[in-house]
Amino acid sequence: MKRILIITASILVSITAMAGRSDSVPCKRFTFGAEWNYIASFSSIIHHNFFSEIGYRVDIKDRMFEYKSNADLYLHCGLNMNENWNVSLYAGIAGVYDINKVVPISLRFTRYFRPDEKGDRWFAFLDGGSGISLSRHPQSIACGKAGGGFRLAMNQVSMLDFIVAFRMTLTHPELEFDGFSIPADKINRNNALVSAVSVGLSLTF
């Protein structure tokens, strides 16, 4: 986790330096805000490998299609590289399927399709990162999103984004077998890859 944060900080510092040397039209440099999403999860691919209470190995692979509702909430801060590109760091809390809650930290690259930072415009983005699961045995996760939306300029400094995205999260559920909770030292693999779509709102200043 510490290595991920160091790499993310290094990327932001490098981008800041590059933006500082840019000859593009001056625009508001730094941004911050909050984002909320409703998440509709529809698929989970699992691979569990562990030792049971009586010592034999259990290996389970499955794919489940089932609708689950979740939500997430993020705070974000970023940098306008020019009037069309923004890179931002997102951190918050999110629910994943019926498995667990996670604390994701991700880097988002956004492309705006109109060179007017104070006007209404469409956008698209790619977002990827890592984080931890909130469980008895916290483990690192991986997450990614691809999406887009429409930015509504509320005034000269406040922007409201309407967002639609497809997302995937690799997380690690707690395991139970035959009514017993499996301890961490008996688990070889407890992966769950969850696919979902989301709609949300983001307020940016």
PDB file of N, CA and C in Angstrom, residues 127-204:
ATOM      1  N   ASP A 127      -9.897   5.199 -15.082  1.00  0.00           N
ATOM      2  CA  ASP A 127      -9.591   5.304 -13.660  1.00  0.00           C
ATOM      3  C   ASP A 127      -9.054   3.954 -13.189  1.00  0.00           C
ATOM      4  N   GLY A 128      -7.945   3.955 -12.483  1.00  0.00           N
ATOM      5  CA  GLY A 128      -7.402   2.703 -11.969  1.00  0.00           C
ATOM      6  C   GLY A 128      -6.635   2.916 -10.686  1.00  0.00           C
ATOM      7  N   GLY A 129      -6.644   1.880  -9.814  1.00  0.00           N
ATOM      8  CA  GLY A 129      -5.912   2.017  -8.571  1.00  0.00           C
ATOM      9  C   GLY A 129      -5.977   0.778  -7.709  1.00  0.00           C
ATOM     10  N   SER A 130      -5.728   0.980  -6.426  1.00  0.00           N
ATOM     11  CA  SER A 130      -5.693  -0.117  -5.474  1.00  0.00           C
ATOM     12  C   SER A 130      -6.347   0.343  -4.179  1.00  0.00           C
ATOM     13  N   GLY A 131      -6.107  -0.382  -3.093  1.00  0.00           N
ATOM     14  CA  GLY A 131      -6.688  -0.040  -1.800  1.00  0.00           C
ATOM     15  C   GLY A 131      -6.694  -1.251  -0.897  1.00  0.00           C
ATOM     16  N   ILE A 132      -7.557  -1.245   0.115  1.00  0.00           N
ATOM     17  CA  ILE A 132      -7.652  -2.358   1.046  1.00  0.00           C
ATOM     18  C   ILE A 132      -9.115  -2.730   1.263  1.00  0.00           C
ATOM     19  N   SER A 133      -9.346  -3.989   1.604  1.00  0.00           N
ATOM     20  CA  SER A 133     -10.685  -4.438   1.968  1.00  0.00           C
ATOM     21  C   SER A 133     -10.877  -4.267   3.468  1.00  0.00           C
ATOM     22  N   LEU A 134     -12.093  -3.919   3.867  1.00  0.00           N
ATOM     23  CA  LEU A 134     -12.410  -3.759   5.286  1.00  0.00           C
ATOM     24  C   LEU A 134     -13.001  -5.072   5.783  1.00  0.00           C
ATOM     25  N   SER A 135     -12.164  -5.916   6.356  1.00  0.00           N
ATOM     26  CA  SER A 135     -12.585  -7.233   6.804  1.00  0.00           C
ATOM     27  C   SER A 135     -11.725  -7.651   7.992  1.00  0.00           C
ATOM     28  N   ARG A 136     -11.994  -8.833   8.519  1.00  0.00           N
ATOM     29  CA  ARG A 136     -11.205  -9.332   9.650  1.00  0.00           C
ATOM     30  C   ARG A 136      -9.739  -9.483   9.274  1.00  0.00           C
ATOM     31  N   HIS A 137      -9.498  -9.801   8.015  1.00  0.00           N
ATOM     32  CA  HIS A 137      -8.130  -9.951   7.522  1.00  0.00           C
ATOM     33  C   HIS A 137      -7.968  -9.039   6.300  1.00  0.00           C
ATOM     34  N   PRO A 138      -7.683  -7.748   6.496  1.00  0.00           N
ATOM     35  CA  PRO A 138      -7.594  -6.808   5.373  1.00  0.00           C
ATOM     36  C   PRO A 138      -6.559  -7.251   4.340  1.00  0.00           C
ATOM     37  N   GLN A 139      -6.937  -7.122   3.060  1.00  0.00           N
ATOM     38  CA  GLN A 139      -6.055  -7.460   1.954  1.00  0.00           C
ATOM     39  C   GLN A 139      -6.145  -6.368   0.910  1.00  0.00           C
ATOM     40  N   SER A 140      -5.095  -6.287   0.078  1.00  0.00           N
ATOM     41  CA  SER A 140      -5.093  -5.281  -0.973  1.00  0.00           C
ATOM     42  C   SER A 140      -6.102  -5.651  -2.058  1.00  0.00           C
ATOM     43  N   ILE A 141      -6.649  -4.651  -2.718  1.00  0.00           N
ATOM     44  CA  ILE A 141      -7.594  -4.834  -3.816  1.00  0.00           C
ATOM     45  C   ILE A 141      -7.069  -4.123  -5.057  1.00  0.00           C
ATOM     46  N   ALA A 142      -7.699  -4.391  -6.195  1.00  0.00           N
ATOM     47  CA  ALA A 142      -7.422  -3.659  -7.429  1.00  0.00           C
ATOM     48  C   ALA A 142      -8.752  -3.226  -8.021  1.00  0.00           C
ATOM     49  N   CYS A 143      -8.787  -2.045  -8.600  1.00  0.00           N
ATOM     50  CA  CYS A 143     -10.046  -1.538  -9.144  1.00  0.00           C
ATOM     51  C   CYS A 143      -9.778  -0.713 -10.397  1.00  0.00           C
ATOM     52  N   GLY A 144     -10.752  -0.720 -11.302  1.00  0.00           N
ATOM     53  CA  GLY A 144     -10.640   0.052 -12.517  1.00  0.00           C
ATOM     54  C   GLY A 144     -12.011   0.470 -13.031  1.00  0.00           C
ATOM     55  N   LYS A 145     -12.072   1.608 -13.713  1.00  0.00           N
ATOM     56  CA  LYS A 145     -13.324   2.118 -14.264  1.00  0.00           C
ATOM     57  C   LYS A 145     -13.056   2.742 -15.634  1.00  0.00           C
ATOM     58  N   ALA A 146     -14.069   2.688 -16.477  1.00  0.00           N
ATOM     59  CA  ALA A 146     -14.071   3.404 -17.749  1.00  0.00           C
ATOM     60  C   ALA A 146     -15.462   3.995 -17.915  1.00  0.00           C
ATOM     61  N   GLY A 147     -15.525   5.276 -18.236  1.00  0.00           N
ATOM     62  CA  GLY A 147     -16.845   5.888 -18.326  1.00  0.00           C
ATOM     63  C   GLY A 147     -16.810   7.268 -18.937  1.00  0.00           C
ATOM     64  N   GLY A 148     -17.902   7.962 -18.751  1.00  0.00           N
ATOM     65  CA  GLY A 148     -18.025   9.305 -19.291  1.00  0.00           C
ATOM     66  C   GLY A 148     -19.246   9.988 -18.713  1.00  0.00           C
ATOM     67  N   GLY A 149     -19.534  11.148 -19.258  1.00  0.00           N
ATOM     68  CA  GLY A 149     -20.686  11.877 -18.760  1.00  0.00           C
ATOM     69  C   GLY A 149     -20.754  13.287 -19.298  1.00  0.00           C
ATOM     70  N   PHE A 150     -21.515  14.095 -18.576  1.00  0.00           N
ATOM     71  CA  PHE A 150     -21.737  15.481 -18.994  1.00  0.00           C
ATOM     72  C   PHE A 150     -21.479  16.404 -17.813  1.00  0.00           C
ATOM     73  N   ARG A 151     -20.703  17.463 -18.063  1.00  0.00           N
ATOM     74  CA  ARG A 151     -20.389  18.454 -17.040  1.00  0.00           C
ATOM     75  C   ARG A 151     -21.259  19.686 -17.215  1.00  0.00           C
ATOM     76  N   LEU A 152     -21.973  20.039 -16.151  1.00  0.00           N
ATOM     77  CA  LEU A 152     -22.828  21.218 -16.138  1.00  0.00           C
ATOM     78  C   LEU A 152     -22.161  22.306 -15.312  1.00  0.00           C
ATOM     79  N   ALA A 153     -21.913  23.438 -15.947  1.00  0.00           N
ATOM     80  CA  ALA A 153     -21.291  24.564 -15.247  1.00  0.00           C
ATOM     81  C   ALA A 153     -22.361  25.305 -14.447  1.00  0.00           C
ATOM     82  N   MET A 154     -22.313  25.190 -13.116  1.00  0.00           N
ATOM     83  CA  MET A 154     -23.296  25.834 -12.259  1.00  0.00           C
ATOM     84  C   MET A 154     -23.004  27.324 -12.109  1.00  0.00           C
ATOM     85  N   ASN A 155     -21.722  27.658 -12.052  1.00  0.00           N
ATOM     86  CA  ASN A 155     -21.272  29.057 -12.037  1.00  0.00           C
ATOM     87  C   ASN A 155     -19.808  29.060 -12.463  1.00  0.00           C
ATOM     88  N   GLN A 156     -19.088  30.116 -12.186  1.00  0.00           N
ATOM     89  CA  GLN A 156     -17.704  30.239 -12.655  1.00  0.00           C
ATOM     90  C   GLN A 156     -16.752  29.272 -11.960  1.00  0.00           C
ATOM     91  N   VAL A 157     -17.123  28.777 -10.784  1.00  0.00           N
ATOM     92  CA  VAL A 157     -16.189  27.930 -10.023  1.00  0.00           C
ATOM     93  C   VAL A 157     -16.750  26.557  -9.667  1.00  0.00           C
ATOM     94  N   SER A 158     -18.051  26.320  -9.821  1.00  0.00           N
ATOM     95  CA  SER A 158     -18.672  25.060  -9.401  1.00  0.00           C
ATOM     96  C   SER A 158     -19.186  24.289 -10.615  1.00  0.00           C
ATOM     97  N   MET A 159     -18.798  23.010 -10.717  1.00  0.00           N
ATOM     98  CA  MET A 159     -19.193  22.157 -11.827  1.00  0.00           C
ATOM     99  C   MET A 159     -19.892  20.899 -11.289  1.00  0.00           C
ATOM    100  N   LEU A 160     -21.008  20.520 -11.911  1.00  0.00           N
ATOM    101  CA  LEU A 160     -21.727  19.315 -11.532  1.00  0.00           C
ATOM    102  C   LEU A 160     -21.623  18.309 -12.665  1.00  0.00           C
ATOM    103  N   ASP A 161     -21.053  17.136 -12.377  1.00  0.00           N
ATOM    104  CA  ASP A 161     -20.862  16.092 -13.377  1.00  0.00           C
ATOM    105  C   ASP A 161     -21.908  14.993 -13.216  1.00  0.00           C
ATOM    106  N   PHE A 162     -22.494  14.566 -14.332  1.00  0.00           N
ATOM    107  CA  PHE A 162     -23.377  13.405 -14.378  1.00  0.00           C
ATOM    108  C   PHE A 162     -22.577  12.270 -15.017  1.00  0.00           C
ATOM    109  N   ILE A 163     -22.424  11.152 -14.306  1.00  0.00           N
ATOM    110  CA  ILE A 163     -21.436  10.138 -14.662  1.00  0.00           C
ATOM    111  C   ILE A 163     -22.091   8.773 -14.885  1.00  0.00           C
ATOM    112  N   VAL A 164     -21.620   8.063 -15.915  1.00  0.00           N
ATOM    113  CA  VAL A 164     -21.971   6.665 -16.156  1.00  0.00           C
ATOM    114  C   VAL A 164     -20.663   5.905 -16.365  1.00  0.00           C
ATOM    115  N   ALA A 165     -20.535   4.711 -15.757  1.00  0.00           N
ATOM    116  CA  ALA A 165     -19.265   3.994 -15.865  1.00  0.00           C
ATOM    117  C   ALA A 165     -19.470   2.487 -15.771  1.00  0.00           C
ATOM    118  N   PHE A 166     -18.534   1.755 -16.378  1.00  0.00           N
ATOM    119  CA  PHE A 166     -18.386   0.318 -16.159  1.00  0.00           C
ATOM    120  C   PHE A 166     -17.172   0.129 -15.261  1.00  0.00           C
ATOM    121  N   ARG A 167     -17.269  -0.746 -14.288  1.00  0.00           N
ATOM    122  CA  ARG A 167     -16.175  -0.913 -13.326  1.00  0.00           C
ATOM    123  C   ARG A 167     -15.954  -2.381 -12.985  1.00  0.00           C
ATOM    124  N   MET A 168     -14.703  -2.676 -12.618  1.00  0.00           N
ATOM    125  CA  MET A 168     -14.339  -4.006 -12.153  1.00  0.00           C
ATOM    126  C   MET A 168     -13.484  -3.869 -10.903  1.00  0.00           C
ATOM    127  N   THR A 169     -13.738  -4.746  -9.934  1.00  0.00           N
ATOM    128  CA  THR A 169     -13.001  -4.724  -8.676  1.00  0.00           C
ATOM    129  C   THR A 169     -12.559  -6.137  -8.322  1.00  0.00           C
ATOM    130  N   LEU A 170     -11.270  -6.290  -8.045  1.00  0.00           N
ATOM    131  CA  LEU A 170     -10.744  -7.554  -7.548  1.00  0.00           C
ATOM    132  C   LEU A 170     -10.591  -7.433  -6.035  1.00  0.00           C
ATOM    133  N   THR A 171     -11.410  -8.181  -5.294  1.00  0.00           N
ATOM    134  CA  THR A 171     -11.380  -8.099  -3.844  1.00  0.00           C
ATOM    135  C   THR A 171     -11.250  -9.505  -3.252  1.00  0.00           C
ATOM    136  N   HIS A 172     -11.274  -9.575  -1.922  1.00  0.00           N
ATOM    137  CA  HIS A 172     -10.987 -10.835  -1.239  1.00  0.00           C
ATOM    138  C   HIS A 172     -11.986 -11.042  -0.105  1.00  0.00           C
ATOM    139  N   PRO A 173     -13.003 -11.871  -0.336  1.00  0.00           N
ATOM    140  CA  PRO A 173     -14.038 -12.087   0.689  1.00  0.00           C
ATOM    141  C   PRO A 173     -13.543 -12.967   1.832  1.00  0.00           C
ATOM    142  N   GLU A 174     -14.207 -12.833   2.981  1.00  0.00           N
ATOM    143  CA  GLU A 174     -13.982 -13.769   4.068  1.00  0.00           C
ATOM    144  C   GLU A 174     -14.649 -15.093   3.708  1.00  0.00           C
ATOM    145  N   LEU A 175     -14.024 -16.194   4.098  1.00  0.00           N
ATOM    146  CA  LEU A 175     -14.498 -17.504   3.669  1.00  0.00           C
ATOM    147  C   LEU A 175     -15.103 -18.289   4.830  1.00  0.00           C
ATOM    148  N   GLU A 176     -16.193 -18.984   4.511  1.00  0.00           N
ATOM    149  CA  GLU A 176     -16.809 -19.929   5.437  1.00  0.00           C
ATOM    150  C   GLU A 176     -17.036 -21.246   4.697  1.00  0.00           C
ATOM    151  N   PHE A 177     -16.912 -22.358   5.430  1.00  0.00           N
ATOM    152  CA  PHE A 177     -17.126 -23.663   4.827  1.00  0.00           C
ATOM    153  C   PHE A 177     -17.686 -24.605   5.888  1.00  0.00           C
ATOM    154  N   ASP A 178     -18.806 -25.245   5.568  1.00  0.00           N
ATOM    155  CA  ASP A 178     -19.489 -26.146   6.509  1.00  0.00           C
ATOM    156  C   ASP A 178     -19.791 -25.452   7.837  1.00  0.00           C
ATOM    157  N   GLY A 179     -20.134 -24.150   7.756  1.00  0.00           N
ATOM    158  CA  GLY A 179     -20.503 -23.409   8.955  1.00  0.00           C
ATOM    159  C   GLY A 179     -19.339 -22.881   9.760  1.00  0.00           C
ATOM    160  N   PHE A 180     -18.110 -23.089   9.290  1.00  0.00           N
ATOM    161  CA  PHE A 180     -16.932 -22.627  10.015  1.00  0.00           C
ATOM    162  C   PHE A 180     -16.251 -21.501   9.235  1.00  0.00           C
ATOM    163  N   SER A 181     -15.787 -20.485   9.961  1.00  0.00           N
ATOM    164  CA  SER A 181     -15.009 -19.420   9.347  1.00  0.00           C
ATOM    165  C   SER A 181     -13.574 -19.911   9.127  1.00  0.00           C
ATOM    166  N   ILE A 182     -13.040 -19.687   7.935  1.00  0.00           N
ATOM    167  CA  ILE A 182     -11.696 -20.161   7.603  1.00  0.00           C
ATOM    168  C   ILE A 182     -10.665 -19.121   8.036  1.00  0.00           C
ATOM    169  N   PRO A 183      -9.711 -19.478   8.897  1.00  0.00           N
ATOM    170  CA  PRO A 183      -8.688 -18.515   9.328  1.00  0.00           C
ATOM    171  C   PRO A 183      -7.730 -18.177   8.190  1.00  0.00           C
ATOM    172  N   ALA A 184      -7.077 -17.024   8.306  1.00  0.00           N
ATOM    173  CA  ALA A 184      -6.219 -16.522   7.229  1.00  0.00           C
ATOM    174  C   ALA A 184      -5.067 -17.460   6.914  1.00  0.00           C
ATOM    175  N   ASP A 185      -4.526 -18.151   7.925  1.00  0.00           N
ATOM    176  CA  ASP A 185      -3.368 -19.006   7.670  1.00  0.00           C
ATOM    177  C   ASP A 185      -3.729 -20.299   6.939  1.00  0.00           C
ATOM    178  N   LYS A 186      -5.019 -20.568   6.729  1.00  0.00           N
ATOM    179  CA  LYS A 186      -5.449 -21.747   5.977  1.00  0.00           C
ATOM    180  C   LYS A 186      -5.970 -21.398   4.584  1.00  0.00           C
ATOM    181  N   ILE A 187      -5.884 -20.112   4.221  1.00  0.00           N
ATOM    182  CA  ILE A 187      -6.380 -19.660   2.916  1.00  0.00           C
ATOM    183  C   ILE A 187      -5.219 -19.485   1.944  1.00  0.00           C
ATOM    184  N   ASN A 188      -5.296 -20.172   0.812  1.00  0.00           N
ATOM    185  CA  ASN A 188      -4.311 -19.996  -0.260  1.00  0.00           C
ATOM    186  C   ASN A 188      -4.757 -18.938  -1.267  1.00  0.00           C
ATOM    187  N   ARG A 189      -6.064 -18.882  -1.524  1.00  0.00           N
ATOM    188  CA  ARG A 189      -6.600 -17.917  -2.486  1.00  0.00           C
ATOM    189  C   ARG A 189      -8.052 -17.640  -2.138  1.00  0.00           C
ATOM    190  N   ASN A 190      -8.428 -16.354  -2.132  1.00  0.00           N
ATOM    191  CA  ASN A 190      -9.831 -15.988  -1.908  1.00  0.00           C
ATOM    192  C   ASN A 190     -10.193 -14.785  -2.775  1.00  0.00           C
ATOM    193  N   ASN A 191     -10.088 -14.987  -4.081  1.00  0.00           N
ATOM    194  CA  ASN A 191     -10.309 -13.906  -5.038  1.00  0.00           C
ATOM    195  C   ASN A 191     -11.767 -13.827  -5.485  1.00  0.00           C
ATOM    196  N   ALA A 192     -12.222 -12.601  -5.711  1.00  0.00           N
ATOM    197  CA  ALA A 192     -13.533 -12.359  -6.303  1.00  0.00           C
ATOM    198  C   ALA A 192     -13.411 -11.152  -7.236  1.00  0.00           C
ATOM    199  N   LEU A 193     -13.676 -11.374  -8.520  1.00  0.00           N
ATOM    200  CA  LEU A 193     -13.642 -10.303  -9.511  1.00  0.00           C
ATOM    201  C   LEU A 193     -15.078  -9.894  -9.812  1.00  0.00           C
ATOM    202  N   VAL A 194     -15.439  -8.671  -9.425  1.00  0.00           N
ATOM    203  CA  VAL A 194     -16.820  -8.196  -9.505  1.00  0.00           C
ATOM    204  C   VAL A 194     -16.959  -7.172 -10.626  1.00  0.00           C
ATOM    205  N   SER A 195     -17.968  -7.366 -11.475  1.00  0.00           N
ATOM    206  CA  SER A 195     -18.273  -6.424 -12.553  1.00  0.00           C
ATOM    207  C   SER A 195     -19.544  -5.657 -12.217  1.00  0.00           C
ATOM    208  N   ALA A 196     -19.576  -4.381 -12.586  1.00  0.00           N
ATOM    209  CA  ALA A 196     -20.720  -3.534 -12.238  1.00  0.00           C
ATOM    210  C   ALA A 196     -20.806  -2.351 -13.179  1.00  0.00           C
ATOM    211  N   VAL A 197     -21.984  -1.734 -13.217  1.00  0.00           N
ATOM    212  CA  VAL A 197     -22.168  -0.434 -13.852  1.00  0.00           C
ATOM    213  C   VAL A 197     -22.620   0.548 -12.779  1.00  0.00           C
ATOM    214  N   SER A 198     -22.330   1.814 -13.002  1.00  0.00           N
ATOM    215  CA  SER A 198     -22.680   2.809 -11.987  1.00  0.00           C
ATOM    216  C   SER A 198     -23.139   4.103 -12.632  1.00  0.00           C
ATOM    217  N   VAL A 199     -23.970   4.825 -11.902  1.00  0.00           N
ATOM    218  CA  VAL A 199     -24.367   6.184 -12.280  1.00  0.00           C
ATOM    219  C   VAL A 199     -24.127   7.067 -11.055  1.00  0.00           C
ATOM    220  N   GLY A 200     -23.688   8.292 -11.297  1.00  0.00           N
ATOM    221  CA  GLY A 200     -23.355   9.118 -10.141  1.00  0.00           C
ATOM    222  C   GLY A 200     -23.319  10.599 -10.439  1.00  0.00           C
ATOM    223  N   LEU A 201     -23.011  11.330  -9.388  1.00  0.00           N
ATOM    224  CA  LEU A 201     -22.878  12.786  -9.435  1.00  0.00           C
ATOM    225  C   LEU A 201     -21.563  13.178  -8.792  1.00  0.00           C
ATOM    226  N   SER A 202     -20.922  14.179  -9.366  1.00  0.00           N
ATOM    227  CA  SER A 202     -19.679  14.700  -8.793  1.00  0.00           C
ATOM    228  C   SER A 202     -19.730  16.215  -8.792  1.00  0.00           C
ATOM    229  N   LEU A 203     -19.362  16.797  -7.673  1.00  0.00           N
ATOM    230  CA  LEU A 203     -19.292  18.254  -7.546  1.00  0.00           C
ATOM    231  C   LEU A 203     -17.831  18.654  -7.484  1.00  0.00           C
ATOM    232  N   THR A 204     -17.420  19.508  -8.410  1.00  0.00           N
ATOM    233  CA  THR A 204     -16.013  19.895  -8.535  1.00  0.00           C
ATOM    234  C   THR A 204     -15.883  21.413  -8.467  1.00  0.00           C
TER     235      THR A 204
END
